[in-house]
Coordinates of C-alpha atoms in Angstrom, one line a residue:
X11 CA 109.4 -28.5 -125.3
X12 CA 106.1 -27.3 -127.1
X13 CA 103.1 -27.4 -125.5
X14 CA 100.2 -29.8 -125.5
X15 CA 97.3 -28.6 -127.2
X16 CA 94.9 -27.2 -124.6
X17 CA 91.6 -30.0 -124.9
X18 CA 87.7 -28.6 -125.3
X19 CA 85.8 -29.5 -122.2
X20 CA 82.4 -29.0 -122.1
X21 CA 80.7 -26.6 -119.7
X22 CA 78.1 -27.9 -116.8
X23 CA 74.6 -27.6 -117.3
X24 CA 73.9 -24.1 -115.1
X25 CA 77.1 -22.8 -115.2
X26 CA 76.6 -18.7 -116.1
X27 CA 80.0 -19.0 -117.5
X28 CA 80.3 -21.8 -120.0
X29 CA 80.5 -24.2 -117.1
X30 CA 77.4 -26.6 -118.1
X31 CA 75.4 -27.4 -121.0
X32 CA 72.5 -25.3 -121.8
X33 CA 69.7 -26.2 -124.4
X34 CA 69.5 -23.5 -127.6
X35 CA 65.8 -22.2 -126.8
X36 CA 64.0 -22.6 -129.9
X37 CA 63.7 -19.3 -132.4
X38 CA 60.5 -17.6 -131.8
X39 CA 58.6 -17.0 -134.8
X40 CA 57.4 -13.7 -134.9
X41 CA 53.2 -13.2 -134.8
X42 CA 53.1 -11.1 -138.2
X43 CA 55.0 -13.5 -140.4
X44 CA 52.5 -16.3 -139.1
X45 CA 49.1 -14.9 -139.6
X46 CA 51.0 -13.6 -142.9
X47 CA 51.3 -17.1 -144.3
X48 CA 47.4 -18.3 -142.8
X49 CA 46.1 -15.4 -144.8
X50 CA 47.7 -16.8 -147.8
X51 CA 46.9 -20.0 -147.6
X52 CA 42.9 -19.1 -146.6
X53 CA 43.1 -16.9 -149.5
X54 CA 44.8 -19.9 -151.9
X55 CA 42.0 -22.5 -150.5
X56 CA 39.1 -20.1 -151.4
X57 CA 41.1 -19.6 -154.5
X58 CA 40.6 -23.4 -155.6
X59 CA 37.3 -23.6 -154.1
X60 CA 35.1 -20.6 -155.3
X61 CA 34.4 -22.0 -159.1
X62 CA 32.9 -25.3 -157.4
X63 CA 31.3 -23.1 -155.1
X64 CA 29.8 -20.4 -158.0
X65 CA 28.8 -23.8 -159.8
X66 CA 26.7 -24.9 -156.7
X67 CA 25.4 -21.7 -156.3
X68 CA 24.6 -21.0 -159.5
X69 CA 23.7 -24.3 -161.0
X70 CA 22.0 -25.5 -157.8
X71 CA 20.9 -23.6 -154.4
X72 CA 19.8 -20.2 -156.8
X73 CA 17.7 -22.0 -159.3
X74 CA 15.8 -24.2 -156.5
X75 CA 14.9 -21.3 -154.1
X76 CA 13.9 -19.3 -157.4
X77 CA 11.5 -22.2 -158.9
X78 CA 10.3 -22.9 -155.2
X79 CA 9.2 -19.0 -155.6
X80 CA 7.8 -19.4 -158.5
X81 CA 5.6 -22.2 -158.2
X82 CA 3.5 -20.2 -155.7
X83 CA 3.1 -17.3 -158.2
X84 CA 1.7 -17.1 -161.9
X85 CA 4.3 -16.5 -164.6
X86 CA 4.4 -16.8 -168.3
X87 CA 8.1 -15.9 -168.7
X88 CA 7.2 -12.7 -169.7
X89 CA 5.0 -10.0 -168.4
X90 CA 5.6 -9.7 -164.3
X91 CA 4.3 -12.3 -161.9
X92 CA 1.6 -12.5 -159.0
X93 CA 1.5 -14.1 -156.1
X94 CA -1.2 -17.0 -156.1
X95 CA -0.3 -19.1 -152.9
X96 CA -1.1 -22.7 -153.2
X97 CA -3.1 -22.3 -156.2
X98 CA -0.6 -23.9 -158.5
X99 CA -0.8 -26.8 -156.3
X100 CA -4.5 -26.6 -155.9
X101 CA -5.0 -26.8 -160.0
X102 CA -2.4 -29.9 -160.2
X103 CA -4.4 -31.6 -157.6
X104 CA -7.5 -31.5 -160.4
X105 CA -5.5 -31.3 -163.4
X106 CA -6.3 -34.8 -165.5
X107 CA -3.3 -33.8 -167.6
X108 CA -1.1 -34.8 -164.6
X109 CA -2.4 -37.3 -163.5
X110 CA -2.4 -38.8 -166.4
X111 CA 1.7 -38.1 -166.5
X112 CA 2.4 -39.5 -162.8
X113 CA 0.2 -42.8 -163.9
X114 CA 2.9 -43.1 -167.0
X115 CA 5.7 -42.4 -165.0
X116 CA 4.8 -45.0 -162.3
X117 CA 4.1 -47.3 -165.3
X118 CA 6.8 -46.9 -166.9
X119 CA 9.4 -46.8 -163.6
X120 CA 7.3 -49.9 -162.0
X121 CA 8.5 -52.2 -165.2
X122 CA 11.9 -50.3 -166.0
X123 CA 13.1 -50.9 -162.5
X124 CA 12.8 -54.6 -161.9
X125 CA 13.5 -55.6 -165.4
X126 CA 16.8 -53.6 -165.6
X127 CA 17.8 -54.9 -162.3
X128 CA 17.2 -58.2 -162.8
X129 CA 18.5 -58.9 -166.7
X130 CA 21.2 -56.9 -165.2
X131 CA 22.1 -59.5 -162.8
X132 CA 20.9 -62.4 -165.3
X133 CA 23.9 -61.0 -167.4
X134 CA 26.3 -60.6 -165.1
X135 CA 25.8 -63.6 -163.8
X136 CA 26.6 -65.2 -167.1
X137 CA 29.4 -62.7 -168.2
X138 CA 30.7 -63.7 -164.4
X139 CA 32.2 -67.2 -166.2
X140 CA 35.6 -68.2 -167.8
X141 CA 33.7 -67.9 -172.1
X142 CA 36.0 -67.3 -174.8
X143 CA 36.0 -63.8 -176.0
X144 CA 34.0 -62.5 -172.6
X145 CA 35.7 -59.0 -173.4
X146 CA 33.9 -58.8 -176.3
X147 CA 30.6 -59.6 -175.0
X148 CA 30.7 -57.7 -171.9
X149 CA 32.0 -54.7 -174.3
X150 CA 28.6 -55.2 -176.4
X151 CA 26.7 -55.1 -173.5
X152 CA 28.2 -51.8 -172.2
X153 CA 27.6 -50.0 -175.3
X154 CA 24.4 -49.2 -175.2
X155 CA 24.4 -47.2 -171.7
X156 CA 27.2 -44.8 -173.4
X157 CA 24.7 -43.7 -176.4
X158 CA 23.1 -41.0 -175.2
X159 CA 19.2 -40.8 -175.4
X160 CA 18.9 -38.6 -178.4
X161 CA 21.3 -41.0 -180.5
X162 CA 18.9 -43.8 -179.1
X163 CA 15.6 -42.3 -180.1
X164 CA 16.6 -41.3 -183.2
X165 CA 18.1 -44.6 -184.3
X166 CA 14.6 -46.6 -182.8
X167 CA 12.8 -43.8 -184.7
X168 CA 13.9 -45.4 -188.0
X169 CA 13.8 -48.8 -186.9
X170 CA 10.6 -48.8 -185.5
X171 CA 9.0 -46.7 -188.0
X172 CA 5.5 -48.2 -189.2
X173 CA 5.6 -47.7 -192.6
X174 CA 9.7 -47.2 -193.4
X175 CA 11.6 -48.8 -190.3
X176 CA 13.0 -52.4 -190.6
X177 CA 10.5 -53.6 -188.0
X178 CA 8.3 -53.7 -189.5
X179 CA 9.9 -55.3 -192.2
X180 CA 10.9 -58.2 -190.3
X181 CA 7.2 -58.8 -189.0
X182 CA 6.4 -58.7 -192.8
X183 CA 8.6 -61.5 -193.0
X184 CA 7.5 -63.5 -190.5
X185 CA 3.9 -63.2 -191.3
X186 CA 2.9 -61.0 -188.5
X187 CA 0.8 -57.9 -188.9
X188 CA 2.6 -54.1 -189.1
X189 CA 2.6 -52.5 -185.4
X190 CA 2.3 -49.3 -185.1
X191 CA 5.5 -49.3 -182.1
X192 CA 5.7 -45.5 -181.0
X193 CA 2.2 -43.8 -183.1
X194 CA 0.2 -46.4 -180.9
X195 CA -1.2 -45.5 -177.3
X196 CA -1.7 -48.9 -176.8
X197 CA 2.3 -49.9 -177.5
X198 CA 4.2 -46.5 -177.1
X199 CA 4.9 -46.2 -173.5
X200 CA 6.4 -50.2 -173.4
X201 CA 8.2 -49.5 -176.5
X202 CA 10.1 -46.3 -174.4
X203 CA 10.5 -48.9 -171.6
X204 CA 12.0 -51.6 -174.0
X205 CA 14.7 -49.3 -176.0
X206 CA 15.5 -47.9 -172.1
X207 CA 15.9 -51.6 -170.9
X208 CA 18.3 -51.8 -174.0
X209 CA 20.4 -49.0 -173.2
X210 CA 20.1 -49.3 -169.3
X211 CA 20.9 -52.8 -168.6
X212 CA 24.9 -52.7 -169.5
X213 CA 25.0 -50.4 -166.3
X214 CA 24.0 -52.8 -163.9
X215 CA 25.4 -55.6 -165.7
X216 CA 28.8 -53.6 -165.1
X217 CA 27.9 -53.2 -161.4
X218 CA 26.8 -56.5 -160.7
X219 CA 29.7 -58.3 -162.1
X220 CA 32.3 -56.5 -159.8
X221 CA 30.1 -57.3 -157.0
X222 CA 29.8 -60.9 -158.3
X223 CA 33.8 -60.5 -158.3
X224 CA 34.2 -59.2 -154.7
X225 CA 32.0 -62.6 -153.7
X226 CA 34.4 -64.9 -151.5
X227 CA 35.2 -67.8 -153.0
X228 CA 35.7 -69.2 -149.8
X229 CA 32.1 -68.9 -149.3
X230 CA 31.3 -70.4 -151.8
X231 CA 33.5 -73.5 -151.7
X232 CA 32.6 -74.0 -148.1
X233 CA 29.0 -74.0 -149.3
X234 CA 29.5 -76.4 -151.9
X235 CA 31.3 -79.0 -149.6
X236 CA 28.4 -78.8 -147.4
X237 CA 26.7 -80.3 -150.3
X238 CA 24.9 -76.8 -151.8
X239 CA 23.6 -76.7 -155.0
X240 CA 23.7 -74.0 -157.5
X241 CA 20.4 -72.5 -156.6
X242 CA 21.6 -72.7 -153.1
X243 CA 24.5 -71.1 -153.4
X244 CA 22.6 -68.3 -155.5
X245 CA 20.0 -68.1 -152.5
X246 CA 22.3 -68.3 -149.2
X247 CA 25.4 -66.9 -150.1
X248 CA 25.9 -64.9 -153.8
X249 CA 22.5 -62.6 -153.4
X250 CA 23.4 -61.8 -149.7
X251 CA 26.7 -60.7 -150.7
X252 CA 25.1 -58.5 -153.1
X253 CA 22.4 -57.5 -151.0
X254 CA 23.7 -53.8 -150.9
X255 CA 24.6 -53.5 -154.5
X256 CA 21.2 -53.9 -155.0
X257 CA 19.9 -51.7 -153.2
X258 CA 22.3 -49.2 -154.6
X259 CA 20.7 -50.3 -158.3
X260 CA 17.3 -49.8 -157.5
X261 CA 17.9 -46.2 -155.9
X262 CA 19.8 -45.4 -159.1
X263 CA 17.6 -46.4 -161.3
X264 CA 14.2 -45.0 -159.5
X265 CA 15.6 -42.2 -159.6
X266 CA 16.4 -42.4 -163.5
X267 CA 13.5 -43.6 -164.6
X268 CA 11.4 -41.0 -162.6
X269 CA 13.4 -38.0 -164.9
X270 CA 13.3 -39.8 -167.8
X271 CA 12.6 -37.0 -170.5
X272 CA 15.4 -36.7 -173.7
X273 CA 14.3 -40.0 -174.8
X274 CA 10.3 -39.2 -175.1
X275 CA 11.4 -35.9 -176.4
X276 CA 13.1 -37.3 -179.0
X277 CA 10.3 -39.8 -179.8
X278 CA 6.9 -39.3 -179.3
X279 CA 7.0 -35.3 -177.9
X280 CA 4.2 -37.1 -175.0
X281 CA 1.9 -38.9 -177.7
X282 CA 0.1 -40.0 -178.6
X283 CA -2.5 -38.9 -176.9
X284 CA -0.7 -38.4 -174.0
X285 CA 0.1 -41.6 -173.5
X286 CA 4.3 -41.4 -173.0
X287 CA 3.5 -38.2 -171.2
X288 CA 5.8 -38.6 -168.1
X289 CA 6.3 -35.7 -165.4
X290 CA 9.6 -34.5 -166.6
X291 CA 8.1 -34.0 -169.9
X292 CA 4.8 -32.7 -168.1
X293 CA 7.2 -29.9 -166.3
X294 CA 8.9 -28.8 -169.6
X295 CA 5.5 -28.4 -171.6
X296 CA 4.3 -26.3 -168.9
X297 CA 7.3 -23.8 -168.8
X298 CA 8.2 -23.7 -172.6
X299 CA 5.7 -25.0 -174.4
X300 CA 2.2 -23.4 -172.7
X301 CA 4.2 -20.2 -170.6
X302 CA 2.7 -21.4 -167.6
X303 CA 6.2 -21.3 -165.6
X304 CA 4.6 -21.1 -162.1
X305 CA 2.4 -24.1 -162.6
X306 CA 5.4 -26.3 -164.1
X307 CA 7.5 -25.3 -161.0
X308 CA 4.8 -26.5 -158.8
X309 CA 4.6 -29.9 -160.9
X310 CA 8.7 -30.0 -160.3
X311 CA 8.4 -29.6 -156.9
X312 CA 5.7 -32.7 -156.6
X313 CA 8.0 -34.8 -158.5
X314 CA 10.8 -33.7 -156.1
X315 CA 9.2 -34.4 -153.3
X316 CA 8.3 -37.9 -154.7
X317 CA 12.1 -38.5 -155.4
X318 CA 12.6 -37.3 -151.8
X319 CA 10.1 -40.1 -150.0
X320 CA 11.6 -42.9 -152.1
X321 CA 14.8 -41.9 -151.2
X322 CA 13.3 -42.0 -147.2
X323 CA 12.1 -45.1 -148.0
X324 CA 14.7 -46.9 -148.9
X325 CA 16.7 -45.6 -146.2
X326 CA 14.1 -47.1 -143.7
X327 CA 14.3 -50.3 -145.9
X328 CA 18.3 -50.6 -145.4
X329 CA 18.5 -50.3 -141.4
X330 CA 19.8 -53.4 -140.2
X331 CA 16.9 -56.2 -139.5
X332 CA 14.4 -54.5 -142.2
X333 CA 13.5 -56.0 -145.0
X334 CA 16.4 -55.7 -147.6
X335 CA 19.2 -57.1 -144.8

């Protein structure tokens, strides 16, 4: 009679001879292989990072360290500097030049600012409704902020020129008096803001209608069966939502307006008479135009540090209880 096949038992736990179960102990992995593979992969990270990190340097930590340099000394770009101190900042202090540029620039941001914000939100709030063809319009709205500011002053340049542009023409029409638009101190620096308004506005409009999207309708329904009106509902519920939104517009576009410079460039080159002279512009004319590089820097550095206290500011303004909450 053949034998029965002998069965597979399996061994104990302790048993030295195959009498119990014992746990494989995992493989070690041996210490060069490891710090072999973190080398690598330190070496591929810094691999993907170092052109953003040449760009930053190069683009941005060298070129403000060297200007800060160099608005304490006196350079004309050419033969070698000298160190002067303060004396930069002393000059701007007196310089009626610049003054006369920070009082177009707070001019010209002081009526840029509100209106963009608030024919932004006009906009939106009407692009914000169930219109045929509201693509389209919100399209036409948008294009402007996609021409870029030389495009834009050279187009207004032939509109609005006083003896050729179609401006003028139309006024003819109408009955009124030629203008001289951007060769008049008296009209240049709000016919700047009025072409920015043009080309700035479709940006907030864009902003404020997603955040006039994101506003729960549940708020508003609840507001309305509690008998709200459409001012109400404007006032207690729709410009709260919003409340940080707009202070996210009014940051952005301070801090446009103050750097505005392609578009007076393009223009009016700071006249006439100075009157679009802005700071940005100020700060170029300075380096390039009159080889004073030292004394531009320090006029960079003064709008800089203006940029810095309205950002401050603002970020007192936003703590919760202060005045834009």
């Amino acid at each position: 009679m053949p034998g029965l096949p002998r069965p597979i038992t399996v061994p104990s736990r302790g048993s030295a001879s195959g009498r119990g179960l014992r746990h494989p102990e995992p493989p070690k992995t041996p210490v060069a292989p490891v710090q072999r593979r973190r080398r690598r992969e330190t070496a591929a990270a810094w691999a993907y990072v170092s052109p953003a990190v040449l760009i930053i340097l190069g683009l941005g930590v060298v070129p403000v360290a060297w200007s800060l340099l160099l608005s304490f000394q006196v350079d004309d770009l050419v033969t070698p500097s000298r160190w002067t101190g303060l004396d930069n900042y002393a000059a701007l202090a007196q310089d009626p030049h610049f003054a006369q540029a920070v009082g177009n620039t707070v001019l010209y941001t002081l009526l840029y600012v509100p209106l963009s914000i608030l024919f932004g939100f006009l906009l939106a709030q009407a692009l914000n409704r169930r219109i045929r063809l509201v693509g389209l319009y919100r399209t036409l709205v948008f294009v402007p902020f996609v021409l870029s500011a030389t495009a834009q002053g050279v187009l207004f340049s032939f509109i609005l020129d006083p003896q050729f542009g179609a401006a003028n023409s139309l006024l003819h029409h109408l009955g009124v008096s030629p203008q001289g638009f951007l060769t008049d101190p008296a009209q240049a620096l709000l016919v700047l803001v009025g072409i920015t308004l043009w080309s700035g506005t479709g940006f907030c409009v864009v902003v404020y209608l997603a955040a006039l999207q994101d506003v729960p309708p549940s708020l508003v329904e609840a507001a309305r069966l509690d008998g709200a009106g459409t001012w109400r509902v404007l006032r207690h519920v729709t410009l709260p939502a919003i409340t940080p939104v707009t202070a996210f517009l009014v940051l952005w576009q301070l801090i446009t307006s103050l750097q505005v410079f392609d578009l007076v460039y393009v223009t009016t080159k700071g006249g006439p008479l100075g009157s679009t002279t802005v700071i940005v512009y100020f700060v170029w004319e300075q380096a390039f135009k009159n080889f004073t590089a030292g004394y531009g820097a320090a006029s960079a550095y003064v709008l800089a540090l203006a940029l810095l206290v309205v950002v401050l500011v603002l970020r007192v303004l936003r703590r919760p209880g202060k005045a834009l909450r």
